[in-house]
């Protein structure tokens, strides 16, 4: 008993040293793995294929082998190759080797959590940012990151708890045990099992579903100039627009024009290319062929690569406003903040912004409040999207699209996600905009609305314009057989 009491100070001292070393390893791992994991995550979802493949291969290797084997390889392998101990033989060397092992291991696990968080943010959120003139970095930091953090906190917390256990395990392994394990590994007793682990992990992964961002038509959602005024002048001209996805022709030689203050309704069956046309006009898709002009100025010409440049496309998008059928409001912002966000980001790029920051912010706030009041939402400005009805969310989306004063406002089936009562609320707002001579393109399945509100109607089928003209003529006396068949099934 006396011997136990005498040894207690030594035991407590050893425990204190072990606790401090474990704590150091824990924080070093977190500090290194958090940013490195984000870098690997960006690499794995990068459009640059070699970087994407390399990042995914690294994650596959690290997640497919036990942490203990990684510790041994990192501790011994560099010395075997260089014929000289890299880490040294003391406590400091072992700590450095363990730190590198843990940082690399947890960075790969964190990267998968980051990747899942980024890809779980609906693609419509990014598209909403793009049509509002935001840069890629603004979209990430103002929209994606805030939503991603909320999604990754639970799984990240689990990994951090696991890290506490693993760092404790690493600390209690004595030097003699590491040397013995390393010798056994190099002789092959652990090497064989180490080779089996990636194969086992691959088999498990085969049965897992890894969410990837939708691509293609189904999943996706120059300096500003003054539009020349003139009577009956076309503010928008599209000529011979064509677009294909995977050898399927979605738009076929689309040509039409739109005058300032005119409302055009586009009708047709689902899959006829209506939404793809709006996406091409808003530069969310690049047409394969054709020309797009606004106010007589060329925004896009398939024969002129200079019109495709991403740096110029951002400002070209500002000529158009797009109201999505699924709203695509930013859930982390209130209704008022949703309307103000894009205008504030654009204002922050002006040279005199810092000197006039408070004044500019107040002007933007008053403008946003005016738009929301116009939408009948003066009592809902501080509500978040989940606190609003579908009709109210769509009216916020309309106000947000109007905030940047676009030349042309586009609606992509704005009432398709609403019940009949809420549909009336949104259609009333659009009708009021038409009466105010707002230039609009409205893709809709509301036939009565398309007939009564629009100045011009376009009927599309299988990617082509079948018929266009005065709404009364198209609806009551269509010339084309396919138009007659469509209307007879709808009306």
Short mmCIF file of C-alpha atoms in Angstrom, two decimals:
data_model
loop_
_atom_site.label_atom_id
_atom_site.label_comp_id
_atom_site.label_asym_id
_atom_site.label_seq_id
_atom_site.Cartn_x
_atom_site.Cartn_y
_atom_site.Cartn_z
CA UNK A 1 0.00 0.00 0.00
CA UNK A 2 2.84 2.34 0.89
CA UNK A 3 4.49 1.57 -2.46
CA UNK A 4 1.29 2.52 -4.32
CA UNK A 5 1.11 5.79 -2.39
CA UNK A 6 4.75 6.49 -3.14
CA UNK A 7 4.22 5.87 -6.88
CA UNK A 8 1.14 8.08 -7.11
CA UNK A 9 3.06 11.35 -7.84
CA UNK A 10 4.90 9.57 -10.69
CA UNK A 11 1.64 8.21 -12.10
CA UNK A 12 -0.07 11.60 -11.88
CA UNK A 13 2.92 13.27 -13.52
CA UNK A 14 2.82 10.73 -16.37
CA UNK A 15 -0.90 11.23 -16.79
CA UNK A 16 -0.45 15.00 -16.95
CA UNK A 17 2.24 14.66 -19.62
CA UNK A 18 0.05 12.26 -21.58
CA UNK A 19 -2.95 14.57 -21.29
CA UNK A 20 -0.96 17.59 -22.48
CA UNK A 21 0.53 15.66 -25.40
CA UNK A 22 -2.90 14.32 -26.38
CA UNK A 23 -4.38 17.79 -26.18
CA UNK A 24 -1.57 19.18 -28.35
CA UNK A 25 -2.07 16.44 -30.94
CA UNK A 26 -5.84 17.04 -30.90
CA UNK A 27 -5.57 20.78 -31.58
CA UNK A 28 -2.74 20.42 -34.13
CA UNK A 29 -4.92 17.93 -36.01
CA UNK A 30 -7.94 20.24 -35.99
CA UNK A 31 -5.93 23.29 -37.06
CA UNK A 32 -4.37 21.37 -39.94
CA UNK A 33 -7.28 19.15 -41.01
CA UNK A 34 -10.00 21.81 -41.21
CA UNK A 35 -8.38 23.90 -44.00
CA UNK A 36 -6.69 20.95 -45.73
CA UNK A 37 -10.00 19.08 -45.83
CA UNK A 38 -11.65 22.05 -47.52
CA UNK A 39 -8.86 22.17 -50.12
CA UNK A 40 -9.26 18.44 -50.83
CA UNK A 41 -13.06 18.86 -51.05
CA UNK A 42 -12.70 21.62 -53.64
CA UNK A 43 -10.23 19.44 -55.51
CA UNK A 44 -12.62 16.48 -55.59
CA UNK A 45 -15.47 18.55 -57.06
CA UNK A 46 -13.21 20.54 -59.36
CA UNK A 47 -14.00 20.66 -63.06
CA UNK A 48 -10.28 20.04 -63.70
CA UNK A 49 -10.36 16.25 -64.08
CA UNK A 50 -6.73 15.42 -63.09
CA UNK A 51 -7.13 17.35 -59.83
CA UNK A 52 -10.52 15.76 -59.17
CA UNK A 53 -9.21 12.23 -59.78
CA UNK A 54 -6.11 12.84 -57.64
CA UNK A 55 -8.16 14.20 -54.74
CA UNK A 56 -10.65 11.34 -54.87
CA UNK A 57 -7.83 8.78 -55.08
CA UNK A 58 -6.17 10.28 -52.00
CA UNK A 59 -9.44 10.12 -50.07
CA UNK A 60 -9.97 6.53 -51.22
CA UNK A 61 -6.54 5.47 -49.99
CA UNK A 62 -6.73 7.24 -46.63
CA UNK A 63 -10.29 6.16 -45.86
CA UNK A 64 -9.51 2.63 -47.04
CA UNK A 65 -6.61 1.94 -44.69
CA UNK A 66 -6.49 1.78 -40.87
CA UNK A 67 -5.08 4.81 -39.11
CA UNK A 68 -2.47 2.64 -37.35
CA UNK A 69 -1.02 1.52 -40.68
CA UNK A 70 -0.88 5.12 -41.85
CA UNK A 71 1.01 6.05 -38.67
CA UNK A 72 3.57 3.31 -39.25
CA UNK A 73 4.04 4.12 -42.95
CA UNK A 74 4.51 7.83 -42.33
CA UNK A 75 6.87 7.15 -39.42
CA UNK A 76 9.07 4.54 -41.17
CA UNK A 77 8.72 4.85 -44.94
CA UNK A 78 10.54 8.18 -45.52
CA UNK A 79 13.55 6.87 -43.56
CA UNK A 80 13.65 3.67 -45.62
CA UNK A 81 13.60 5.60 -48.89
CA UNK A 82 16.12 8.26 -47.84
CA UNK A 83 18.23 5.85 -45.73
CA UNK A 84 18.11 8.41 -42.98
CA UNK A 85 15.56 8.92 -40.16
CA UNK A 86 13.36 11.85 -41.15
CA UNK A 87 11.49 12.31 -37.89
CA UNK A 88 14.31 11.50 -35.47
CA UNK A 89 14.12 8.95 -32.71
CA UNK A 90 12.92 11.08 -29.83
CA UNK A 91 9.53 12.15 -28.52
CA UNK A 92 9.47 15.17 -30.81
CA UNK A 93 9.95 13.02 -33.91
CA UNK A 94 7.15 10.66 -32.96
CA UNK A 95 4.86 13.63 -32.25
CA UNK A 96 5.59 15.18 -35.65
CA UNK A 97 4.94 11.89 -37.45
CA UNK A 98 1.72 11.38 -35.52
CA UNK A 99 0.61 14.95 -36.29
CA UNK A 100 1.16 14.52 -40.04
CA UNK A 101 -0.70 11.19 -39.95
CA UNK A 102 -3.67 12.55 -38.07
CA UNK A 103 -3.91 15.75 -40.11
CA UNK A 104 -3.88 13.83 -43.40
CA UNK A 105 -6.30 11.19 -42.15
CA UNK A 106 -8.88 13.57 -40.73
CA UNK A 107 -8.50 16.05 -43.60
CA UNK A 108 -9.71 13.31 -45.95
CA UNK A 109 -12.66 12.48 -43.71
CA UNK A 110 -13.48 16.17 -43.26
CA UNK A 111 -13.23 16.67 -47.03
CA UNK A 112 -16.07 14.20 -47.60
CA UNK A 113 -18.20 16.04 -45.05
CA UNK A 114 -17.38 19.36 -46.73
CA UNK A 115 -18.15 17.90 -50.16
CA UNK A 116 -21.47 16.49 -48.97
CA UNK A 117 -22.34 19.84 -47.38
CA UNK A 118 -21.50 21.81 -50.53
CA UNK A 119 -23.36 19.44 -52.82
CA UNK A 120 -26.39 19.29 -50.52
CA UNK A 121 -27.03 22.99 -51.15
CA UNK A 122 -29.59 23.04 -54.00
CA UNK A 123 -28.08 24.02 -57.33
CA UNK A 124 -30.87 26.58 -57.66
CA UNK A 125 -29.21 28.62 -54.91
CA UNK A 126 -26.09 29.09 -57.03
CA UNK A 127 -28.16 29.85 -60.12
CA UNK A 128 -30.14 32.47 -58.20
CA UNK A 129 -26.86 34.10 -57.23
CA UNK A 130 -25.62 34.02 -60.81
CA UNK A 131 -28.70 35.69 -62.28
CA UNK A 132 -28.39 38.38 -59.59
CA UNK A 133 -24.91 39.23 -60.87
CA UNK A 134 -22.88 37.69 -58.04
CA UNK A 135 -19.36 36.40 -58.52
CA UNK A 136 -18.44 32.78 -57.73
CA UNK A 137 -16.70 33.84 -54.50
CA UNK A 138 -19.68 35.96 -53.42
CA UNK A 139 -22.01 33.04 -54.03
CA UNK A 140 -19.81 30.73 -51.96
CA UNK A 141 -19.29 33.02 -48.98
CA UNK A 142 -22.72 34.69 -48.92
CA UNK A 143 -24.93 31.76 -49.91
CA UNK A 144 -23.31 28.30 -50.04
CA UNK A 145 -21.01 28.52 -47.01
CA UNK A 146 -23.71 29.58 -44.57
CA UNK A 147 -26.01 26.76 -45.66
CA UNK A 148 -23.14 24.26 -45.76
CA UNK A 149 -22.10 25.00 -42.16
CA UNK A 150 -25.58 24.22 -40.90
CA UNK A 151 -25.52 20.86 -42.70
CA UNK A 152 -22.03 19.72 -41.71
CA UNK A 153 -22.13 20.49 -37.96
CA UNK A 154 -23.67 17.11 -36.87
CA UNK A 155 -21.32 14.81 -38.87
CA UNK A 156 -18.32 17.06 -38.13
CA UNK A 157 -19.09 16.83 -34.39
CA UNK A 158 -19.04 13.04 -34.62
CA UNK A 159 -15.64 13.09 -36.33
CA UNK A 160 -14.22 15.43 -33.68
CA UNK A 161 -15.39 13.06 -30.93
CA UNK A 162 -13.69 10.20 -32.78
CA UNK A 163 -10.55 12.33 -33.04
CA UNK A 164 -10.46 12.67 -29.24
CA UNK A 165 -10.46 8.88 -28.92
CA UNK A 166 -7.88 8.35 -31.66
CA UNK A 167 -5.41 10.91 -30.31
CA UNK A 168 -5.64 9.25 -26.91
CA UNK A 169 -4.90 5.90 -28.55
CA UNK A 170 -1.87 7.29 -30.34
CA UNK A 171 -0.44 8.68 -27.11
CA UNK A 172 -0.61 5.48 -25.06
CA UNK A 173 1.41 3.49 -27.63
CA UNK A 174 4.91 3.13 -26.26
CA UNK A 175 8.03 3.51 -28.39
CA UNK A 176 8.78 -0.18 -28.10
CA UNK A 177 5.32 -1.07 -29.38
CA UNK A 178 5.69 1.25 -32.38
CA UNK A 179 9.08 -0.26 -33.22
CA UNK A 180 7.74 -3.78 -32.91
CA UNK A 181 4.64 -2.99 -34.97
CA UNK A 182 6.76 -1.27 -37.60
CA UNK A 183 9.08 -4.22 -37.92
CA UNK A 184 6.11 -6.57 -38.20
CA UNK A 185 4.53 -4.33 -40.82
CA UNK A 186 7.66 -4.22 -42.95
CA UNK A 187 7.93 -8.00 -42.70
CA UNK A 188 4.43 -8.27 -44.12
CA UNK A 189 2.18 -9.45 -41.27
CA UNK A 190 0.40 -6.07 -41.22
CA UNK A 191 1.19 -5.22 -44.82
CA UNK A 192 -1.08 -7.95 -46.12
CA UNK A 193 -4.04 -6.76 -44.02
CA UNK A 194 -3.22 -3.20 -45.01
CA UNK A 195 -3.59 -4.14 -48.67
CA UNK A 196 -6.92 -5.83 -47.98
CA UNK A 197 -8.48 -2.77 -46.32
CA UNK A 198 -8.74 -0.60 -49.48
CA UNK A 199 -10.39 -3.52 -51.29
CA UNK A 200 -12.89 -3.91 -48.46
CA UNK A 201 -13.56 -0.17 -48.44
CA UNK A 202 -14.11 -0.21 -52.22
CA UNK A 203 -16.67 -3.00 -51.87
CA UNK A 204 -18.53 -1.06 -49.18
CA UNK A 205 -18.38 2.16 -51.20
CA UNK A 206 -19.86 0.37 -54.20
CA UNK A 207 -23.11 -0.04 -52.30
CA UNK A 208 -23.14 3.52 -51.03
CA UNK A 209 -24.82 6.32 -52.89
CA UNK A 210 -22.59 9.36 -53.14
CA UNK A 211 -24.71 12.42 -54.01
CA UNK A 212 -23.33 14.34 -56.98
CA UNK A 213 -24.55 17.63 -58.32
CA UNK A 214 -27.06 17.21 -61.12
CA UNK A 215 -25.73 18.06 -64.53
CA UNK A 216 -27.28 18.74 -67.87
CA UNK A 217 -30.65 20.26 -68.57
CA UNK A 218 -32.55 18.39 -65.83
CA UNK A 219 -30.36 19.26 -62.93
CA UNK A 220 -29.32 22.79 -63.76
CA UNK A 221 -30.95 25.28 -63.13
CA UNK A 222 -19.69 43.61 -71.39
CA UNK A 223 -20.33 46.66 -69.58
CA UNK A 224 -23.85 47.79 -68.92
CA UNK A 225 -25.19 50.07 -71.58
CA UNK A 226 -28.17 52.29 -71.98
CA UNK A 227 -30.95 50.78 -74.08
CA UNK A 228 -31.70 53.09 -76.95
CA UNK A 229 -35.20 54.51 -76.73
CA UNK A 230 -37.52 54.37 -79.69
CA UNK A 231 -41.04 53.62 -80.70
CA UNK A 232 -41.62 49.94 -81.49
CA UNK A 233 -37.93 49.23 -81.13
CA UNK A 234 -37.06 45.64 -80.22
CA UNK A 235 -35.39 45.60 -76.83
CA UNK A 236 -34.63 41.86 -77.22
CA UNK A 237 -33.78 39.99 -80.40
CA UNK A 238 -32.92 36.30 -80.57
CA UNK A 239 -31.78 34.83 -83.87
CA UNK A 240 -31.45 31.11 -84.69
CA UNK A 241 -30.83 29.94 -81.11
CA UNK A 242 -29.97 26.24 -80.94
CA UNK A 243 -29.07 24.13 -77.92
CA UNK A 244 -28.39 20.41 -77.45
CA UNK A 245 -27.76 18.19 -74.44
CA UNK A 246 -25.95 14.90 -75.08
CA UNK A 247 -26.85 14.95 -78.78
CA UNK A 248 -30.51 15.69 -77.99
CA UNK A 249 -31.61 18.91 -79.67
CA UNK A 250 -33.58 20.90 -77.10
CA UNK A 251 -33.86 24.26 -78.93
CA UNK A 252 -34.19 24.34 -82.72
CA UNK A 253 -33.59 27.59 -84.57
CA UNK A 254 -35.42 29.86 -82.10
CA UNK A 255 -35.95 33.41 -83.38
CA UNK A 256 -38.22 36.08 -81.93
CA UNK A 257 -38.14 39.70 -80.79
CA UNK A 258 -39.58 41.62 -77.85
CA UNK A 259 -40.43 45.31 -77.70
CA UNK A 260 -39.87 47.53 -74.69
CA UNK A 261 -42.87 47.44 -72.34
CA UNK A 262 -44.24 44.31 -73.99
CA UNK A 263 -45.24 41.10 -72.17
CA UNK A 264 -44.69 37.85 -74.07
CA UNK A 265 -46.19 34.57 -72.90
CA UNK A 266 -44.56 31.29 -73.94
CA UNK A 267 -46.81 28.24 -73.81
CA UNK A 268 -46.34 24.60 -74.70
CA UNK A 269 -46.14 21.10 -73.29
CA UNK A 270 -43.59 20.19 -70.65
CA UNK A 271 -40.25 19.38 -72.26
CA UNK A 272 -40.83 21.67 -75.23
CA UNK A 273 -37.75 23.82 -74.43
CA UNK A 274 -39.41 26.81 -72.75
CA UNK A 275 -37.28 26.76 -69.59
CA UNK A 276 -34.08 26.05 -71.54
CA UNK A 277 -34.78 29.14 -73.64
CA UNK A 278 -35.04 31.29 -70.50
CA UNK A 279 -31.84 29.75 -69.15
CA UNK A 280 -30.03 30.64 -72.38
CA UNK A 281 -31.27 34.23 -72.19
CA UNK A 282 -30.03 34.46 -68.57
CA UNK A 283 -26.68 32.85 -69.47
CA UNK A 284 -27.23 29.85 -67.23
CA UNK A 285 -26.76 27.79 -70.40
CA UNK A 286 -24.64 28.66 -73.42
CA UNK A 287 -26.43 28.26 -76.77
CA UNK A 288 -24.62 26.14 -79.36
CA UNK A 289 -25.58 28.55 -82.12
CA UNK A 290 -27.34 31.87 -82.50
CA UNK A 291 -27.27 35.54 -81.53
CA UNK A 292 -28.82 37.41 -78.58
CA UNK A 293 -29.17 41.21 -78.71
CA UNK A 294 -30.51 43.65 -76.13
CA UNK A 295 -31.18 47.19 -77.26
CA UNK A 296 -29.38 46.52 -80.53
CA UNK A 297 -26.16 45.49 -78.72
CA UNK A 298 -24.87 41.94 -79.13
CA UNK A 299 -24.71 40.07 -75.83
CA UNK A 300 -24.01 36.67 -77.32
CA UNK A 301 -22.86 35.48 -80.73
CA UNK A 302 -21.84 31.86 -81.16
CA UNK A 303 -19.50 32.94 -83.96
CA UNK A 304 -17.68 35.43 -81.68
CA UNK A 305 -15.82 33.76 -78.75
CA UNK A 306 -15.23 37.14 -77.11
CA UNK A 307 -18.95 37.24 -76.20
CA UNK A 308 -18.60 34.01 -74.22
CA UNK A 309 -16.09 35.29 -71.67
CA UNK A 310 -17.23 34.63 -68.10
CA UNK A 311 -15.97 38.02 -66.89
CA UNK A 312 -18.37 39.78 -69.25
CA UNK A 313 -21.24 37.31 -68.81
CA UNK A 314 -21.76 38.39 -65.19
CA UNK A 315 -22.69 41.95 -66.24
CA UNK A 316 -24.72 40.76 -69.21
CA UNK A 317 -26.94 38.77 -66.87
CA UNK A 318 -28.00 42.01 -65.21
CA UNK A 319 -30.05 42.92 -68.27
CA UNK A 320 -32.36 40.06 -67.28
CA UNK A 321 -34.16 39.20 -64.07
CA UNK A 322 -35.31 35.62 -63.54
CA UNK A 323 -38.06 34.41 -61.21
CA UNK A 324 -37.69 30.67 -60.68
CA UNK A 325 -40.64 28.32 -60.35
CA UNK A 326 -39.13 26.95 -57.09
CA UNK A 327 -38.47 30.47 -55.70
CA UNK A 328 -34.78 29.80 -54.83
CA UNK A 329 -34.83 32.29 -51.96
CA UNK A 330 -31.79 32.23 -49.69
CA UNK A 331 -33.06 30.52 -46.50
CA UNK A 332 -30.51 32.15 -44.16
CA UNK A 333 -31.74 35.66 -44.99
CA UNK A 334 -35.00 37.46 -44.23
CA UNK A 335 -37.31 38.62 -47.02
CA UNK A 336 -35.81 42.11 -46.83
CA UNK A 337 -32.23 40.79 -46.83
CA UNK A 338 -33.00 38.57 -49.84
CA UNK A 339 -34.06 41.63 -51.82
CA UNK A 340 -31.15 43.79 -50.63
CA UNK A 341 -28.27 41.30 -50.93
CA UNK A 342 -27.38 41.47 -54.64
CA UNK A 343 -27.77 45.25 -54.80
CA UNK A 344 -25.48 45.67 -51.79
CA UNK A 345 -22.82 43.41 -53.28
CA UNK A 346 -22.88 45.34 -56.55
CA UNK A 347 -22.74 48.66 -54.69
CA UNK A 348 -19.73 47.47 -52.67
CA UNK A 349 -17.72 47.28 -55.89
CA UNK A 350 -18.12 50.98 -56.61
CA UNK A 351 -15.09 53.24 -55.91
CA UNK A 352 -16.97 55.54 -53.53
CA UNK A 353 -18.69 52.77 -51.57
CA UNK A 354 -16.59 53.05 -48.40
CA UNK A 355 -17.09 56.81 -48.20
CA UNK A 356 -20.87 56.49 -48.70
CA UNK A 357 -21.47 53.09 -47.10
CA UNK A 358 -24.21 54.14 -44.64
CA UNK A 359 -25.95 56.33 -47.19
CA UNK A 360 -25.86 53.62 -49.87
CA UNK A 361 -27.11 50.99 -47.44
CA UNK A 362 -30.04 53.20 -46.47
CA UNK A 363 -30.92 53.84 -50.12
CA UNK A 364 -30.87 50.11 -50.86
CA UNK A 365 -32.98 49.33 -47.78
CA UNK A 366 -35.62 51.90 -48.74
CA UNK A 367 -35.70 50.56 -52.30
CA UNK A 368 -36.13 46.98 -51.06
CA UNK A 369 -38.88 48.00 -48.64
CA UNK A 370 -40.66 49.83 -51.45
CA UNK A 371 -40.58 46.73 -53.66
CA UNK A 372 -41.83 44.43 -50.90
CA UNK A 373 -44.62 46.92 -50.11
CA UNK A 374 -45.53 46.90 -53.79
CA UNK A 375 -45.78 43.10 -53.50
CA UNK A 376 -48.12 43.44 -50.50
CA UNK A 377 -45.50 42.16 -48.05
CA UNK A 378 -44.94 45.21 -45.87
CA UNK A 379 -45.69 43.12 -42.76
CA UNK A 380 -43.44 40.20 -43.78
CA UNK A 381 -40.11 41.91 -44.37
CA UNK A 382 -38.40 40.41 -41.32
CA UNK A 383 -39.70 36.90 -41.92
CA UNK A 384 -37.45 34.12 -43.17
CA UNK A 385 -38.54 32.12 -46.25
CA UNK A 386 -39.72 29.12 -44.18
CA UNK A 387 -42.08 31.48 -42.34
CA UNK A 388 -43.80 32.53 -45.58
CA UNK A 389 -46.43 30.83 -47.71
CA UNK A 390 -45.55 29.74 -51.24
CA UNK A 391 -47.28 32.76 -52.74
CA UNK A 392 -45.47 35.12 -50.39
CA UNK A 393 -42.12 33.49 -51.20
CA UNK A 394 -42.75 33.92 -54.92
CA UNK A 395 -43.62 37.58 -54.42
CA UNK A 396 -40.35 38.05 -52.52
CA UNK A 397 -38.59 36.39 -55.46
CA UNK A 398 -40.26 38.86 -57.84
CA UNK A 399 -39.18 41.80 -55.67
CA UNK A 400 -35.62 40.41 -55.58
CA UNK A 401 -35.55 40.14 -59.38
CA UNK A 402 -36.84 43.71 -59.74
CA UNK A 403 -34.30 45.13 -57.27
CA UNK A 404 -31.54 45.36 -59.87
CA UNK A 405 -33.83 47.11 -62.37
CA UNK A 406 -33.43 44.60 -65.20
CA UNK A 407 -34.38 45.51 -68.78
CA UNK A 408 -36.35 42.27 -69.13
CA UNK A 409 -38.03 40.27 -66.36
CA UNK A 410 -38.38 36.52 -66.99
CA UNK A 411 -40.81 34.18 -65.23
CA UNK A 412 -40.27 30.42 -65.34
CA UNK A 413 -43.69 28.92 -64.59
CA UNK A 414 -44.08 31.16 -61.52
CA UNK A 415 -47.27 29.47 -60.30
CA UNK A 416 -46.51 25.79 -60.96
CA UNK A 417 -45.59 25.11 -57.31
CA UNK A 418 -48.60 26.94 -55.86
CA UNK A 419 -52.17 25.97 -55.01
CA UNK A 420 -55.03 27.79 -56.82
CA UNK A 421 -55.53 30.42 -54.10
CA UNK A 422 -51.84 31.33 -53.93
CA UNK A 423 -51.64 31.25 -57.72
CA UNK A 424 -54.11 34.14 -57.81
CA UNK A 425 -51.86 36.24 -55.54
CA UNK A 426 -48.85 35.86 -57.85
CA UNK A 427 -50.79 36.32 -61.08
CA UNK A 428 -52.26 39.55 -59.70
CA UNK A 429 -48.75 40.92 -59.11
CA UNK A 430 -47.60 39.94 -62.61
CA UNK A 431 -50.72 41.52 -64.12
CA UNK A 432 -49.97 44.76 -62.28
CA UNK A 433 -46.41 44.69 -63.65
CA UNK A 434 -47.80 44.22 -67.16
CA UNK A 435 -50.08 47.22 -66.68
CA UNK A 436 -47.00 49.22 -65.65
CA UNK A 437 -45.42 48.25 -68.99
CA UNK A 438 -42.70 46.11 -67.44
CA UNK A 439 -40.96 44.18 -70.22
CA UNK A 440 -41.56 40.51 -69.44
CA UNK A 441 -41.20 36.98 -70.79
CA UNK A 442 -43.59 34.64 -69.01
CA UNK A 443 -43.37 30.86 -69.36
CA UNK A 444 -46.68 29.58 -68.04
CA UNK A 445 -49.29 26.83 -68.12
CA UNK A 446 -52.00 29.30 -67.08
CA UNK A 447 -53.69 29.59 -70.47
CA UNK A 448 -56.29 32.20 -69.51
CA UNK A 449 -53.59 34.38 -67.98
CA UNK A 450 -51.33 33.98 -71.02
CA UNK A 451 -54.20 35.04 -73.29
CA UNK A 452 -55.49 37.97 -71.26
CA UNK A 453 -52.30 39.60 -69.96
CA UNK A 454 -49.69 39.05 -72.68
CA UNK A 455 -49.22 41.30 -75.73
CA UNK A 456 -47.67 38.48 -77.74
CA UNK A 457 -47.87 34.70 -77.43
CA UNK A 458 -45.36 32.06 -78.55
CA UNK A 459 -46.28 28.38 -78.78
CA UNK A 460 -43.34 25.95 -78.60
CA UNK A 461 -43.27 22.22 -79.28
CA UNK A 462 -40.31 19.83 -79.33
CA UNK A 463 -37.83 22.68 -79.09
CA UNK A 464 -39.19 24.79 -81.93
CA UNK A 465 -41.52 27.79 -82.24
CA UNK A 466 -44.59 26.42 -83.97
CA UNK A 467 -46.68 29.57 -83.93
CA UNK A 468 -46.53 33.09 -82.54
CA UNK A 469 -48.63 36.22 -82.75
CA UNK A 470 -51.40 38.17 -81.06
CA UNK A 471 -52.77 36.16 -78.09
CA UNK A 472 -56.35 36.27 -79.31
CA UNK A 473 -55.33 35.02 -82.74
CA UNK A 474 -53.17 32.20 -81.32
CA UNK A 475 -55.77 31.04 -78.80
CA UNK A 476 -58.99 31.54 -80.79
CA UNK A 477 -57.87 31.08 -84.36
CA UNK A 478 -54.59 29.13 -84.45
CA UNK A 479 -53.12 28.49 -87.88
CA UNK A 480 -51.01 25.42 -87.14
CA UNK A 481 -52.48 21.96 -86.58
CA UNK A 482 -50.16 21.23 -83.61
CA UNK A 483 -51.28 24.46 -81.90
CA UNK A 484 -54.92 23.45 -82.36
CA UNK A 485 -54.23 19.98 -80.89
CA UNK A 486 -52.44 21.46 -77.86
CA UNK A 487 -55.12 24.04 -77.11
CA UNK A 488 -57.95 21.56 -77.56
CA UNK A 489 -56.38 19.36 -74.87
CA UNK A 490 -55.80 22.27 -72.48
CA UNK A 491 -58.83 24.55 -72.84
#
